[in-house]
Amino acid sequence: MFEHGPKCVVVVGAQWGDEGKGKLVDVLAEGADMVVRYQGGANAGHTVVTARGTFILHQIPSGILHAATQCFVGNGVVLDPETFFTELDDLHQKGIDTDGRLFVSDRAHLVLPLHKTLDAARERSQKIGTTGRGIGPAYEDKTGRRGLRVGDLQNLPAAQRLVEGRVHAANRMLALLDTADRVSLTDHLELLSRWAPRLLPLMTDTGHRIAMGLRTGRRVLLEGAQGALLDIDHGTYPYVTSSTTTAAGAAVGAGIGPMAIDGVLGVVKAYTTRVGNGPLPTAASPEDEAMLRKQGREFGATTGRPRRCGWFDAMVVRYSARVNGLSGLAVTKLDVLDTVAEIPVCVGYDLHGKPSEIFPGEVSILEQVQPRYEVLPGWQQPTCEARRVADLPTAARRYLDRIEALAGTPVRYVSVGTHRDQIIAVT
């Protein structure tokens, strides 16, 4: 990616998340000097398979596995310190040295236990399909100007007073939600005292450091969580996450200007999945869904929930290309389709018997659309040994060509397995 000229590249999910962004970022980070996580929280899980083992990273950028790469948790992230420290300790136990390479924005907001309790209580009635990790309530406090930031831990008495107010407010809300759950002020105050000594040494103005790095010619990779169809503005609302998952959120969440970004890579599976509730127009038949889930190991890295599976949806990816300004695609899990004789691809939607040219903004409409399929021949032979596009079966190359044409975006990378050397650069 970086050898072709761009110095600041955003990697985004171009479907409903779980597209394999972490693995791709891990590979691209070898050519990057800085990797930045710019939004989301511990509700995202990026799985990376290396010779040292399998790593599941929820908040620490995937680039941490490269010894020469600096990693930043940006101001757009809502940080769960407990999960963060667990990840950090696991990395150290597996021999990954993070000293002097991992930094956290002083402006990043903290996820507190009260946020998780509220999240779980609301989910019981709203049934959005959240992970229960407190992400939504933490972003609510951020937007409501009552959140706790990493930098606030420098003044513990003031931080404790703020949290005292939030605990009392949370318990009032829990009472209104008619649940017996309550949160403890003592537990929260103890956590602040425990978090501060570990977080403050990692704290910095990440936006300033990233901007200075770009000025001096350093190569920066901006890593998003979830996918474009889970964006708070452009996703399938209300079945979305609570942050801006699209490329526009990268500048805000990293603390740099939008003109600093000169490439956006959208990651898509060779088929479609989603976790949680909400419409999935190209949902496969139960038999085909079971096949895709088994072959693709489609279970959430964070929750273990089975993902719903369906066929490639060009309407989704075209829409994602527009709202993200994609300059390229990375197609993952092509190998999952190796045994499929005929592969349906959704080329458009029909609504009430008429073609629908625009991806609908209302889920009530999206639930009514009928996907219009084109069936492509499968290749029915393994692709996992391919290391060049020319090594792929002819039918697999034609499938990629069709995806590229339907999406209106060039395919830059193809993944045919879980390991680093199974990502093919398309030249």
XYZ file of C-alpha atoms in Angstrom:
427
model
C 0.000 0.000 0.000
C 2.569 2.583 1.120
C 5.053 1.779 -1.623
C 2.637 3.329 -4.142
C 2.786 6.797 -2.612
C 0.091 7.333 0.075
C 1.388 8.352 3.476
C -1.880 8.249 5.421
C -4.317 5.400 4.716
C -7.616 4.572 6.417
C -8.735 0.940 6.679
C -12.506 0.635 7.122
C -15.017 -2.163 7.166
C -17.272 -1.832 4.135
C -20.086 -4.141 5.293
C -21.461 -4.817 8.811
C -18.100 -5.368 10.478
C -16.108 -8.566 11.096
C -14.596 -8.300 7.598
C -11.030 -9.128 8.665
C -9.678 -5.602 9.139
C -7.339 -6.613 11.958
C -5.523 -9.164 9.855
C -5.168 -6.720 6.975
C -3.918 -3.941 9.259
C -1.406 -6.369 10.735
C 0.010 -7.058 7.266
C -0.048 -3.425 6.096
C 1.519 -2.278 9.377
C 4.789 -3.832 8.261
C 5.129 -0.839 5.926
C 3.742 1.713 8.401
C 5.459 3.758 11.086
C 2.291 4.523 13.043
C -1.005 2.657 13.456
C -3.963 4.470 15.002
C -7.247 3.084 16.304
C -9.664 5.981 15.833
C -13.132 4.940 17.146
C -15.188 2.291 18.876
C -14.298 0.382 22.000
C -13.964 -3.112 23.383
C -17.003 -4.220 21.355
C -14.710 -4.851 18.386
C -12.457 -7.888 18.138
C -9.655 -8.117 15.593
C -8.174 -11.608 15.237
C -4.599 -11.922 13.950
C -2.858 -15.273 13.403
C 0.963 -15.229 13.519
C 3.815 -17.656 14.106
C 3.695 -16.598 17.774
C 0.067 -17.613 18.085
C -3.404 -16.140 17.680
C -4.033 -12.660 19.041
C -7.503 -11.185 19.606
C -7.170 -7.433 19.997
C -10.163 -5.398 21.129
C -8.658 -1.938 21.624
C -4.912 -2.074 21.022
C -4.145 -1.478 17.315
C -3.215 -4.579 15.327
C 0.101 -2.992 14.369
C 1.432 -3.660 17.875
C 2.693 -7.041 16.658
C 5.395 -5.293 14.596
C 8.358 -4.276 16.742
C 9.140 -1.065 14.835
C 5.580 0.291 14.728
C 4.179 2.886 17.121
C 0.527 2.393 18.060
C -2.006 4.955 19.234
C -5.456 4.723 20.797
C -7.062 7.900 19.470
C -9.394 10.393 21.085
C -12.391 8.918 19.208
C -12.131 5.644 21.121
C -14.089 4.957 24.304
C -11.494 3.036 26.284
C -12.329 0.188 28.646
C -9.245 0.132 30.902
C -9.937 -3.348 32.302
C -10.028 -4.923 28.835
C -7.114 -2.765 27.717
C -4.894 -3.935 30.589
C -5.867 -7.566 29.992
C -4.825 -7.243 26.329
C -1.611 -5.518 27.313
C -0.697 -8.203 29.840
C -1.478 -10.943 27.323
C 0.833 -9.319 24.769
C 3.630 -9.125 27.321
C 3.125 -12.771 28.309
C 3.481 -13.745 24.646
C 6.741 -11.822 24.294
C 5.453 -8.649 22.591
C 7.343 -5.624 23.913
C 5.132 -2.522 23.891
C 7.397 -0.163 25.848
C 7.707 3.184 24.096
C 5.407 2.020 21.291
C 1.892 2.241 22.733
C 0.172 5.537 23.517
C -3.332 6.571 24.592
C -4.972 9.907 23.842
C -5.511 12.187 26.817
C -8.878 13.017 25.207
C -10.160 9.432 24.966
C -13.233 8.805 27.126
C -13.353 5.959 29.635
C -15.896 3.158 29.811
C -16.945 2.627 33.425
C -18.730 -0.369 34.983
C -21.864 1.770 35.238
C -21.910 2.067 31.442
C -21.895 -1.718 31.083
C -24.682 -2.175 33.626
C -26.824 0.420 31.870
C -26.080 -1.135 28.486
C -27.225 -4.575 29.625
C -30.382 -3.196 31.248
C -31.385 -1.252 28.142
C -30.645 -4.128 25.809
C -33.163 -6.271 27.638
C -35.906 -3.914 26.474
C -34.541 -2.372 23.239
C -33.007 -5.525 21.750
C -30.632 -3.698 19.407
C -28.129 -6.556 19.615
C -25.341 -4.738 21.457
C -22.379 -6.553 22.989
C -23.187 -5.156 26.438
C -19.713 -3.599 26.690
C -21.013 -0.166 27.669
C -20.114 1.507 24.383
C -23.409 3.306 23.771
C -23.766 4.734 27.296
C -20.122 5.857 27.263
C -20.659 7.754 24.000
C -23.876 9.213 25.461
C -21.895 10.620 28.388
C -19.266 11.930 25.981
C -21.828 13.707 23.809
C -23.715 14.890 26.890
C -20.516 16.554 28.171
C -20.463 14.528 31.358
C -17.875 11.862 30.473
C -14.567 10.998 32.123
C -11.445 11.250 29.948
C -8.017 9.699 30.360
C -6.512 13.109 31.079
C -8.968 13.642 33.940
C -7.131 10.966 35.940
C -4.339 13.483 36.508
C -6.627 15.102 39.094
C -8.074 12.132 40.968
C -10.214 14.094 43.475
C -11.974 15.938 40.638
C -12.372 12.694 38.664
C -13.851 10.999 41.714
C -16.387 13.791 42.190
C -17.442 13.486 38.545
C -17.821 9.717 38.839
C -19.802 10.066 42.062
C -22.393 12.077 40.153
C -22.464 9.566 37.319
C -22.951 6.630 39.723
C -25.909 8.311 41.403
C -27.434 9.170 38.002
C -26.903 5.614 36.761
C -28.670 4.140 39.774
C -31.611 6.475 39.238
C -31.807 5.364 35.613
C -31.578 1.696 36.587
C -34.510 2.204 38.943
C -36.516 3.729 36.098
C -35.633 0.738 33.921
C -37.275 -1.440 36.573
C -34.209 -3.590 37.221
C -32.695 -4.618 40.534
C -29.183 -3.930 39.222
C -27.240 -1.138 40.928
C -23.656 0.123 40.677
C -21.270 0.750 43.534
C -19.566 4.093 44.142
C -16.851 2.426 46.240
C -15.979 0.025 43.422
C -15.768 2.882 40.925
C -13.504 4.994 43.112
C -11.190 2.040 43.705
C -10.952 1.472 39.958
C -9.926 5.074 39.298
C -7.110 4.765 41.830
C -5.973 1.538 40.173
C -6.263 2.756 36.578
C -4.400 6.045 36.935
C -0.882 4.637 37.605
C -1.073 2.391 34.511
C -2.819 4.725 32.083
C -1.113 8.045 32.764
C 2.398 6.898 31.683
C 0.881 5.969 28.282
C -1.052 9.223 27.911
C -0.148 11.741 25.235
C -1.646 14.187 22.761
C -1.950 11.558 20.056
C -3.267 13.964 17.414
C -0.198 16.168 17.797
C 2.184 13.215 17.563
C 0.447 11.811 14.485
C 0.398 15.209 12.750
C 4.107 15.725 13.502
C 4.828 12.262 12.174
C 3.065 13.011 8.896
C 4.983 16.273 8.541
C 8.248 14.390 8.805
C 7.240 11.781 6.224
C 6.142 8.984 8.520
C 3.602 6.494 7.142
C 0.350 6.305 9.079
C -2.360 3.659 9.068
C -5.731 4.588 10.580
C -7.645 1.542 11.804
C -11.409 1.563 12.246
C -13.688 -0.809 14.110
C -17.035 -2.315 13.034
C -18.206 -1.484 9.489
C -19.827 1.270 7.441
C -23.308 -0.241 7.783
C -22.979 0.134 11.565
C -22.169 3.854 11.349
C -24.326 6.011 13.620
C -25.305 8.263 10.669
C -24.967 6.079 7.587
C -25.675 2.607 8.962
C -28.889 0.619 9.314
C -30.152 2.788 12.173
C -31.095 2.003 14.926
C -29.231 -1.303 14.558
C -25.873 0.452 14.589
C -22.991 1.256 16.893
C -22.621 4.625 18.631
C -19.709 6.129 16.696
C -18.714 7.218 13.196
C -17.269 4.072 11.654
C -16.812 5.531 8.165
C -13.597 7.088 6.888
C -14.746 10.597 7.806
C -14.514 9.549 11.459
C -10.829 8.729 11.060
C -9.721 12.367 10.942
C -11.895 13.337 13.919
C -11.023 10.257 15.961
C -7.284 10.509 15.341
C -6.997 14.277 15.775
C -5.749 15.213 12.306
C -7.209 17.203 9.420
C -9.131 15.395 6.645
C -6.715 16.643 3.983
C -3.988 14.539 5.621
C -5.741 11.343 4.435
C -4.805 10.222 0.935
C -6.209 6.700 0.678
C -9.181 4.693 1.985
C -9.140 0.901 1.790
C -12.475 -0.846 2.295
C -12.408 -4.407 3.602
C -15.180 -6.771 2.450
C -15.785 -10.453 2.777
C -16.346 -12.441 -0.412
C -19.838 -12.945 1.028
C -21.768 -11.011 3.742
C -22.238 -11.416 7.494
C -23.601 -9.449 10.395
C -23.860 -9.861 14.166
C -26.752 -8.531 16.202
C -30.211 -7.527 15.091
C -31.310 -5.687 11.974
C -31.954 -6.557 8.321
C -29.650 -8.690 6.177
C -31.159 -8.610 2.664
C -28.943 -11.316 1.180
C -29.375 -13.812 4.033
C -28.675 -17.316 2.748
C -30.932 -20.331 3.140
C -30.476 -22.183 6.452
C -28.428 -24.877 4.714
C -26.146 -22.411 2.916
C -25.857 -20.220 6.003
C -24.706 -23.212 8.055
C -22.120 -24.006 5.380
C -20.778 -20.437 5.271
C -20.681 -20.192 9.067
C -18.809 -23.469 9.407
C -16.358 -22.836 6.575
C -15.756 -19.228 7.606
C -15.758 -19.854 11.376
C -18.302 -17.104 11.683
C -18.485 -16.490 15.389
C -17.864 -13.114 17.008
C -14.331 -12.568 18.353
C -15.732 -10.478 21.213
C -18.910 -12.343 22.190
C -18.696 -15.727 20.438
C -22.143 -15.083 18.959
C -22.831 -16.858 15.641
C -22.879 -14.409 12.762
C -25.724 -14.373 10.292
C -24.404 -15.230 6.849
C -25.482 -14.377 3.316
C -24.214 -13.773 -0.190
C -22.184 -10.817 -1.445
C -24.321 -7.680 -1.591
C -23.138 -5.186 -4.197
C -25.747 -2.629 -3.095
C -24.133 -2.541 0.345
C -20.594 -2.246 -1.002
C -21.479 0.413 -3.607
C -23.138 2.445 -0.868
C -20.132 1.944 1.385
C -17.791 3.009 -1.412
C -19.709 6.259 -1.704
C -19.954 7.201 1.969
C -16.307 6.263 2.601
C -14.784 7.521 -0.633
C -13.064 4.161 -1.104
C -9.924 4.123 -3.218
C -9.576 0.343 -3.079
C -11.059 -2.916 -1.804
C -9.558 -5.798 0.122
C -11.596 -8.980 -0.364
C -11.228 -11.449 2.489
C -12.235 -15.088 2.991
C -12.329 -15.935 -0.696
C -11.297 -19.461 0.316
C -14.581 -19.955 2.196
C -16.296 -20.225 -1.205
C -13.869 -22.861 -2.543
C -16.430 -25.688 -2.393
C -19.470 -23.778 -3.674
C -20.608 -24.852 -7.157
C -22.733 -21.776 -7.911
C -22.324 -18.463 -6.091
C -25.204 -15.970 -5.976
C -24.197 -12.296 -6.025
C -26.725 -9.571 -5.282
C -26.431 -6.980 -8.073
C -29.369 -4.804 -6.971
C -32.627 -4.572 -5.037
C -36.242 -4.605 -6.147
C -38.844 -2.798 -4.058
C -42.502 -3.502 -4.735
C -41.541 -5.009 -8.080
C -39.431 -2.047 -9.246
C -35.640 -1.647 -9.238
C -34.316 0.382 -6.306
C -31.203 2.366 -7.192
C -30.529 3.871 -3.754
C -29.619 2.030 -0.579
C -32.542 2.887 1.747
C -32.003 4.833 4.943
C -34.965 3.239 6.771
C -34.731 -0.328 8.024
C -38.468 -0.765 7.470
C -37.826 -0.321 3.732
C -34.633 -2.388 3.736
C -36.597 -5.249 5.273
C -38.947 -5.199 2.257
C -36.410 -5.201 -0.579
C -35.887 -8.284 -2.703
C -32.282 -8.924 -3.743
C -31.729 -9.400 -7.455
C -29.143 -12.132 -7.913
C -26.664 -13.019 -10.599
C -25.280 -16.553 -10.226
C -21.584 -17.013 -10.945
C -19.819 -20.359 -11.396
C -17.697 -21.517 -8.485
C -14.150 -22.834 -8.858
C -14.457 -25.890 -6.563
C -10.768 -26.158 -5.849
C -8.621 -24.834 -2.978
C -7.231 -21.308 -3.155
C -5.276 -21.318 0.120
C -1.938 -22.002 -1.583
C -2.239 -19.064 -4.010
C 0.287 -16.288 -3.460
C -0.369 -14.326 -6.649
C -3.604 -13.447 -8.393
C -2.387 -15.536 -11.349
C -2.352 -18.591 -9.035
C -6.097 -18.335 -8.424
C -8.509 -20.468 -10.476
C -9.974 -18.696 -13.487
C -13.475 -18.700 -11.991
C -12.143 -17.136 -8.759
C -10.458 -14.352 -10.730
C -13.701 -13.735 -12.625
C -15.590 -13.591 -9.335
C -13.192 -10.893 -8.085
C -13.503 -9.025 -11.396
C -17.277 -9.029 -11.009
C -17.091 -7.735 -7.438
C -14.769 -4.961 -8.617
C -17.117 -3.986 -11.440
C -20.228 -4.043 -9.252
C -18.574 -2.049 -6.460
C -17.012 0.453 -8.842
C -13.812 0.198 -6.804
C -10.581 -1.642 -7.698
C -9.629 -4.746 -5.729
C -6.183 -4.172 -4.169
C -5.860 -7.195 -1.867
C -7.309 -10.701 -1.657
C -7.172 -12.988 1.374
C -7.272 -16.769 0.998
C -6.637 -17.873 4.588
C -5.943 -16.813 8.144
C -2.156 -16.414 7.944
C -0.158 -13.323 7.024
C 1.281 -14.845 3.850
C -2.225 -15.636 2.575
C -2.967 -12.024 1.674
C -2.334 -11.387 -2.014
C -1.493 -7.903 -3.264
C -3.167 -7.196 -6.602
C -0.721 -5.351 -8.831
